[in-house]
Structure formats: C-alpha cells, structure tokens
Coordinates of C-alpha atoms in Angstrom, one line a residue:
X1 CA 42.3 51.3 144.1
X2 CA 38.6 51.7 144.3
X3 CA 36.4 51.1 141.2
X4 CA 35.2 54.7 141.2
X5 CA 38.8 56.0 141.1
X6 CA 39.8 53.5 138.4
X7 CA 36.9 54.6 136.3
X8 CA 37.8 58.2 136.8
X9 CA 41.4 57.6 135.7
X10 CA 40.2 55.6 132.7
X11 CA 37.8 58.4 131.7
X12 CA 40.5 61.1 132.1
X13 CA 42.9 59.1 129.9
X14 CA 40.2 58.6 127.3
X15 CA 39.3 62.3 127.1
X16 CA 43.0 63.2 127.0
X17 CA 43.6 60.9 124.1
X18 CA 40.6 62.3 122.3
X19 CA 41.8 65.9 122.9
X20 CA 45.3 65.0 121.6
X21 CA 43.9 63.4 118.4
X22 CA 41.6 66.4 117.9
X23 CA 44.6 68.8 118.2
X24 CA 46.6 66.8 115.7
X25 CA 43.8 66.9 113.2
X26 CA 42.5 70.4 113.7
X27 CA 45.9 72.3 114.0
X28 CA 47.0 71.8 110.3
X29 CA 43.5 72.9 109.1
X30 CA 43.6 76.1 111.3
X31 CA 47.2 76.7 110.2
X32 CA 46.2 76.4 106.5
X33 CA 43.3 78.9 107.0
X34 CA 45.6 81.3 108.7
X35 CA 48.3 81.0 106.1
X36 CA 45.8 81.9 103.4
X37 CA 45.5 85.4 105.0
X38 CA 49.3 86.1 105.4
X39 CA 50.6 89.0 103.2
X40 CA 53.2 88.0 100.7
X41 CA 54.3 84.5 99.7
X42 CA 55.6 83.2 102.9
X43 CA 53.6 81.0 105.3
X44 CA 56.0 81.3 108.2
X45 CA 54.9 83.7 110.9
X46 CA 55.0 84.1 114.7
X47 CA 51.3 83.2 115.1
X48 CA 48.8 81.1 113.2
X49 CA 46.8 84.1 112.2
X50 CA 48.6 87.3 110.9
X51 CA 48.2 90.7 112.6
X52 CA 47.4 92.3 109.2
X53 CA 45.3 89.7 107.3
X54 CA 44.6 90.2 103.6
X55 CA 42.1 88.8 101.1
X56 CA 44.4 89.4 98.2
X57 CA 45.3 85.7 97.7
X58 CA 41.6 84.8 97.3
X59 CA 41.2 87.7 94.9
X60 CA 44.2 86.4 92.9
X61 CA 42.5 83.1 92.3
X62 CA 39.6 84.7 90.6
X63 CA 40.9 88.0 89.2
X64 CA 44.1 86.8 87.7
X65 CA 43.7 86.1 83.9
X66 CA 46.6 83.6 84.1
X67 CA 44.9 81.5 86.8
X68 CA 42.1 79.2 85.7
X69 CA 41.0 78.4 89.2
X70 CA 37.3 78.2 88.5
X71 CA 38.0 75.8 85.6
X72 CA 40.1 73.6 87.8
X73 CA 37.5 73.8 90.6
X74 CA 34.7 72.7 88.2
X75 CA 36.8 69.9 86.8
X76 CA 37.5 68.5 90.2
X77 CA 33.8 68.8 91.3
X78 CA 32.6 67.1 88.1
X79 CA 35.0 64.2 88.4
X80 CA 34.3 63.7 92.1
X81 CA 30.5 63.9 91.6
X82 CA 30.5 61.4 88.7
X83 CA 32.9 59.1 90.7
X84 CA 30.5 59.2 93.7
X85 CA 27.4 58.4 91.6
X86 CA 28.9 55.6 89.7
X87 CA 30.6 54.2 92.8
X88 CA 27.3 54.1 94.7
X89 CA 25.5 52.3 91.8
X90 CA 28.3 49.7 91.4
X91 CA 29.0 49.2 95.1
X92 CA 25.3 48.9 96.1
X93 CA 24.7 46.2 93.4
X94 CA 27.9 44.2 94.1
X95 CA 27.6 44.3 97.9
X96 CA 23.9 43.3 97.7
X97 CA 24.8 40.4 95.4
X98 CA 27.6 39.2 97.7
X99 CA 25.5 39.6 100.8
X100 CA 22.2 38.0 99.7
X101 CA 23.1 35.4 97.0
X102 CA 25.2 32.3 96.9
X103 CA 26.8 31.7 93.5
X104 CA 29.8 30.0 92.0
X105 CA 32.9 32.0 92.4
X106 CA 31.5 34.1 95.3
X107 CA 34.3 33.3 97.7
X108 CA 37.0 33.8 95.1
X109 CA 35.4 37.1 94.1
X110 CA 35.5 38.3 97.7
X111 CA 39.1 37.2 98.0
X112 CA 40.0 39.0 94.8
X113 CA 38.4 42.2 96.2
X114 CA 40.4 41.8 99.4
X115 CA 43.6 41.5 97.4
X116 CA 42.8 44.4 95.1
X117 CA 42.2 46.8 98.0
X118 CA 45.6 46.0 99.3
X119 CA 47.3 47.2 96.1
X120 CA 47.5 51.0 95.8
X121 CA 46.4 52.5 92.5
X122 CA 49.7 54.3 91.8
X123 CA 51.5 51.0 91.7
X124 CA 49.8 50.4 88.3
X125 CA 50.5 53.8 86.8
X126 CA 52.3 52.4 83.8
X127 CA 49.5 50.0 83.0
X128 CA 46.9 52.7 83.5
X129 CA 48.7 55.1 81.2
X130 CA 49.2 52.4 78.5
X131 CA 45.5 51.4 78.7
X132 CA 44.3 55.0 78.6
X133 CA 46.5 55.6 75.5
X134 CA 45.2 52.5 73.7
X135 CA 41.6 53.6 74.4
X136 CA 42.3 57.2 73.3
X137 CA 41.5 58.5 76.8
X138 CA 44.7 60.4 77.5
X139 CA 43.8 64.0 78.7
X140 CA 40.3 62.8 79.4
X141 CA 38.3 63.2 82.5
X142 CA 36.4 59.9 81.7
X143 CA 39.7 58.0 82.1
X144 CA 40.1 59.4 85.6
X145 CA 36.5 58.6 86.5
X146 CA 36.8 55.0 85.4
X147 CA 40.0 54.5 87.3
X148 CA 38.7 56.1 90.4
X149 CA 35.5 54.1 90.3
X150 CA 37.4 50.9 89.7
X151 CA 39.6 51.6 92.7
X152 CA 36.7 52.4 94.9
X153 CA 34.7 49.3 94.3
X154 CA 36.7 46.6 96.2
X155 CA 37.1 48.4 99.5
X156 CA 33.6 49.9 99.6
X157 CA 32.0 46.6 98.5
X158 CA 33.6 45.0 101.6
X159 CA 32.5 47.9 103.7
X160 CA 28.8 47.8 102.5
X161 CA 28.6 44.0 102.4
X162 CA 29.4 43.9 106.1
X163 CA 26.6 46.4 106.8
X164 CA 24.1 44.4 104.7
X165 CA 25.0 41.2 106.4
X166 CA 23.8 42.7 109.6
X167 CA 20.3 43.4 108.2
X168 CA 17.9 40.7 109.2
X169 CA 17.0 38.3 106.3
X170 CA 13.5 38.1 107.8
X171 CA 12.8 41.4 106.0
X172 CA 13.7 39.8 102.7
X173 CA 11.6 36.7 103.4
X174 CA 8.6 38.7 104.5
X175 CA 8.7 40.8 101.3
X176 CA 9.1 37.6 99.2
X177 CA 6.0 36.2 100.8
X178 CA 4.1 39.3 99.8
X179 CA 5.2 38.8 96.2
X180 CA 8.1 41.3 96.0
X181 CA 10.9 40.6 93.5
X182 CA 14.6 40.9 94.3
X183 CA 14.8 44.3 92.6
X184 CA 11.9 45.7 94.7
X185 CA 13.4 44.3 97.9
X186 CA 16.7 45.9 97.0
X187 CA 15.2 49.3 96.1
X188 CA 12.4 49.6 98.7
X189 CA 13.8 47.8 101.7
X190 CA 17.6 47.3 101.6
X191 CA 18.6 50.7 100.3
X192 CA 16.4 52.7 102.7
X193 CA 17.8 50.7 105.6
X194 CA 21.3 51.2 104.3
X195 CA 21.3 55.0 104.2
X196 CA 24.1 55.3 106.9
X197 CA 26.6 53.1 104.9
X198 CA 25.5 54.7 101.6
X199 CA 26.3 58.1 103.1
X200 CA 29.8 56.9 104.2
X201 CA 30.6 55.5 100.8
X202 CA 29.3 58.7 99.1
X203 CA 31.6 60.8 101.3
X204 CA 34.6 58.6 100.7
X205 CA 34.1 58.4 96.9
X206 CA 33.6 62.1 96.6
X207 CA 36.6 63.2 98.7
X208 CA 39.0 60.7 97.2
X209 CA 39.4 62.2 93.7
X210 CA 39.5 65.8 95.1
X211 CA 42.9 65.2 96.6
X212 CA 44.5 62.9 94.0
X213 CA 47.6 64.2 92.3
X214 CA 49.5 61.2 91.0
X215 CA 46.8 59.6 88.8
X216 CA 45.6 63.0 87.6
X217 CA 49.1 64.1 86.4
X218 CA 49.5 60.7 84.6
X219 CA 46.3 61.2 82.5
X220 CA 45.8 65.0 82.1
X221 CA 48.0 67.1 79.8
X222 CA 46.4 70.5 79.1
X223 CA 45.7 73.3 81.7
X224 CA 42.0 73.5 80.8
X225 CA 41.6 69.9 81.8
X226 CA 43.6 70.1 85.1
X227 CA 42.0 69.3 88.4
X228 CA 42.7 71.5 91.4
X229 CA 45.7 69.5 92.8
X230 CA 47.5 69.8 89.5
X231 CA 46.4 73.4 88.9
X232 CA 47.5 74.6 92.4
X233 CA 50.8 72.8 92.2
X234 CA 51.6 74.4 88.8
X235 CA 50.3 77.7 90.2
X236 CA 52.9 77.6 93.0
X237 CA 55.8 76.1 91.1
X238 CA 55.6 77.9 87.7
X239 CA 53.5 81.0 87.7
X240 CA 53.4 82.6 91.1
X241 CA 57.0 82.1 92.3
X242 CA 56.3 79.7 95.1
X243 CA 53.3 81.6 96.5
X244 CA 52.3 79.2 99.2
X245 CA 49.8 81.6 100.6
X246 CA 47.9 81.5 97.3
X247 CA 48.1 77.7 97.4
X248 CA 46.6 77.8 100.9
X249 CA 43.8 80.0 99.8
X250 CA 42.9 77.6 97.0
X251 CA 43.1 74.6 99.3
X252 CA 40.7 76.3 101.8
X253 CA 38.1 76.9 99.1
X254 CA 38.0 73.3 97.9
X255 CA 37.1 72.2 101.4
X256 CA 33.8 74.0 101.1
X257 CA 32.0 71.4 98.9
X258 CA 33.3 68.6 101.2
X259 CA 31.9 70.4 104.3
X260 CA 28.6 71.0 102.6
X261 CA 28.3 67.3 101.5
X262 CA 29.2 66.2 105.0
X263 CA 26.6 68.4 106.6
X264 CA 23.9 67.2 104.1
X265 CA 24.8 63.5 104.9
X266 CA 25.3 63.9 108.6
X267 CA 21.7 62.9 109.5
X268 CA 22.2 59.5 107.8
X269 CA 25.3 58.6 109.8
X270 CA 23.3 58.1 112.9
X271 CA 20.1 56.6 111.5
X272 CA 19.2 53.0 112.7
X273 CA 18.6 49.8 110.9
X274 CA 14.9 50.1 111.2
X275 CA 14.8 53.2 108.9
X276 CA 13.0 51.3 106.1
X277 CA 11.6 48.2 107.8
X278 CA 8.2 49.8 108.1
X279 CA 7.8 50.7 104.5
X280 CA 4.9 49.0 102.7

C-alpha cells in the first residue's frame, strides 16, 4: 500500500470518527430544542421538529403565576457567577504558588489535590449537610458557592499549574532584574499570558453549578431559593403533570448564558504564550 493511499485512509477514518462524535453530541441538543416546540406534554414524535410547533411552553415559563422560572434562573446565574469568580481567584493563586515556588509540603499538597479530585462531591453529601447545618447555612446560596468552589480548586489547580509550568521562567527572572515583585510578575506577566487557561477554568466553573441537582437538593429547601435544575424537576413532577416539553423549553433557555460566555471567551482559547511577554 502506497504512502499516499495510507494517508488517505487514515484521513477518512479520522473525519469519520469526528463526524460520529459530532452527531452523538449534537443530536440530543437538537432533539431537546425540537421537543420544546411540541404541542402537549409528550416529547415523542415521528420527527425531531413538530409539524405544528408552538411557543406555549416558553410562554408558560414566564406567564404562569405558579412557576417562578425567572427566580430560579437568577439564582442559578448568581451562584454560577460567584463560583466562577471565586474559583478563578483561588485557582490562579494556588496554581502560581505550586508552579513557581518550592516550599515545605508542596509535593504532599499536590498529592492531596490529586486525591481530592478523584472523589466525587456527592460522596460527602452527609458531611456537607451536617457542616452546613452547624454553620447555619442550610437553604443558603452561600453554602452551595463554598462547596462548588472547594470542589473546583483541586482539578483546576492541576490544570492551570500544568499550563504555568510551560511558561518560560526567563520572563520571571527578567522582571525580577527590573525590580518587579512577585505580585507584579503575577498580575502583569503571568496572568496576561495565561488567558487561554483562565478562559477554560472560567467556563468549567460557570457551567458546573448550572447543571448540579444533587448538592442543590441537599442544601436548598424553599422554592424561592431553588436553582433551575430543582425548579424544573419539581415543575415536571409536581405542578405540570409530567410536562416534559415545558422542561425542555426551560433547559433550552438556560443554555443561552453558557453560549454567550463561550462566545465571549472564544478568542482566548487560541491565544499564544507570548500574549503578555511584551508588556512593560
């Protein structure tokens, strides 16, 4: 077999695999969008999009007095935004410390982070509930934010540390020779160069709380404090008589903030390591 033919077969298989993965990822999303326009409560139909689509399910989310969709939407956005901001602050500092400094307990700390990221948060539900009750944080959004941030730190610290390790230390040394402190090096050199990984961490830490159901149901108790996963679940189970089409409409709307955040951060995903190396 010639090299040209071998490369052609390899390229065909690669594109075929990419197409297969794309279909697996995109089909459920398209199906959910189509289900949100189906009349009635059933999501089963002969085609993905109905012949007689309706906007009534979207109107139900906003016009029904018994549905506090906007409240749940705001609660989810607030928790996700606070989680993202606090995670970026904590992860940036910890990853910079582990990457650039050598101190006692550094290896043990990295090993601890590695072990913590292997343990799912829901395995500690009882401990989280008891701790939140002792601190008076039951039915509080602050409790969720703290738990989410704590769970985001180990994995994202490892992720960002690996990126910072690839940044040449010559930049740090040059800045030190010019009299720059560690804080100035961190803020004016390391962070601008680290925009791609910061964007990734921001996206992960924002989308994580949006889809969480287990931890939220453990902490939150009253409907006015519900996040969207809890609110939509109760909407389907209790109030709307298993209206899965209304659930699909609510799920489609919550994807809008995620899409907007991704589009706003997209330019940073492809930026290079030299983004901040020429700053004075």
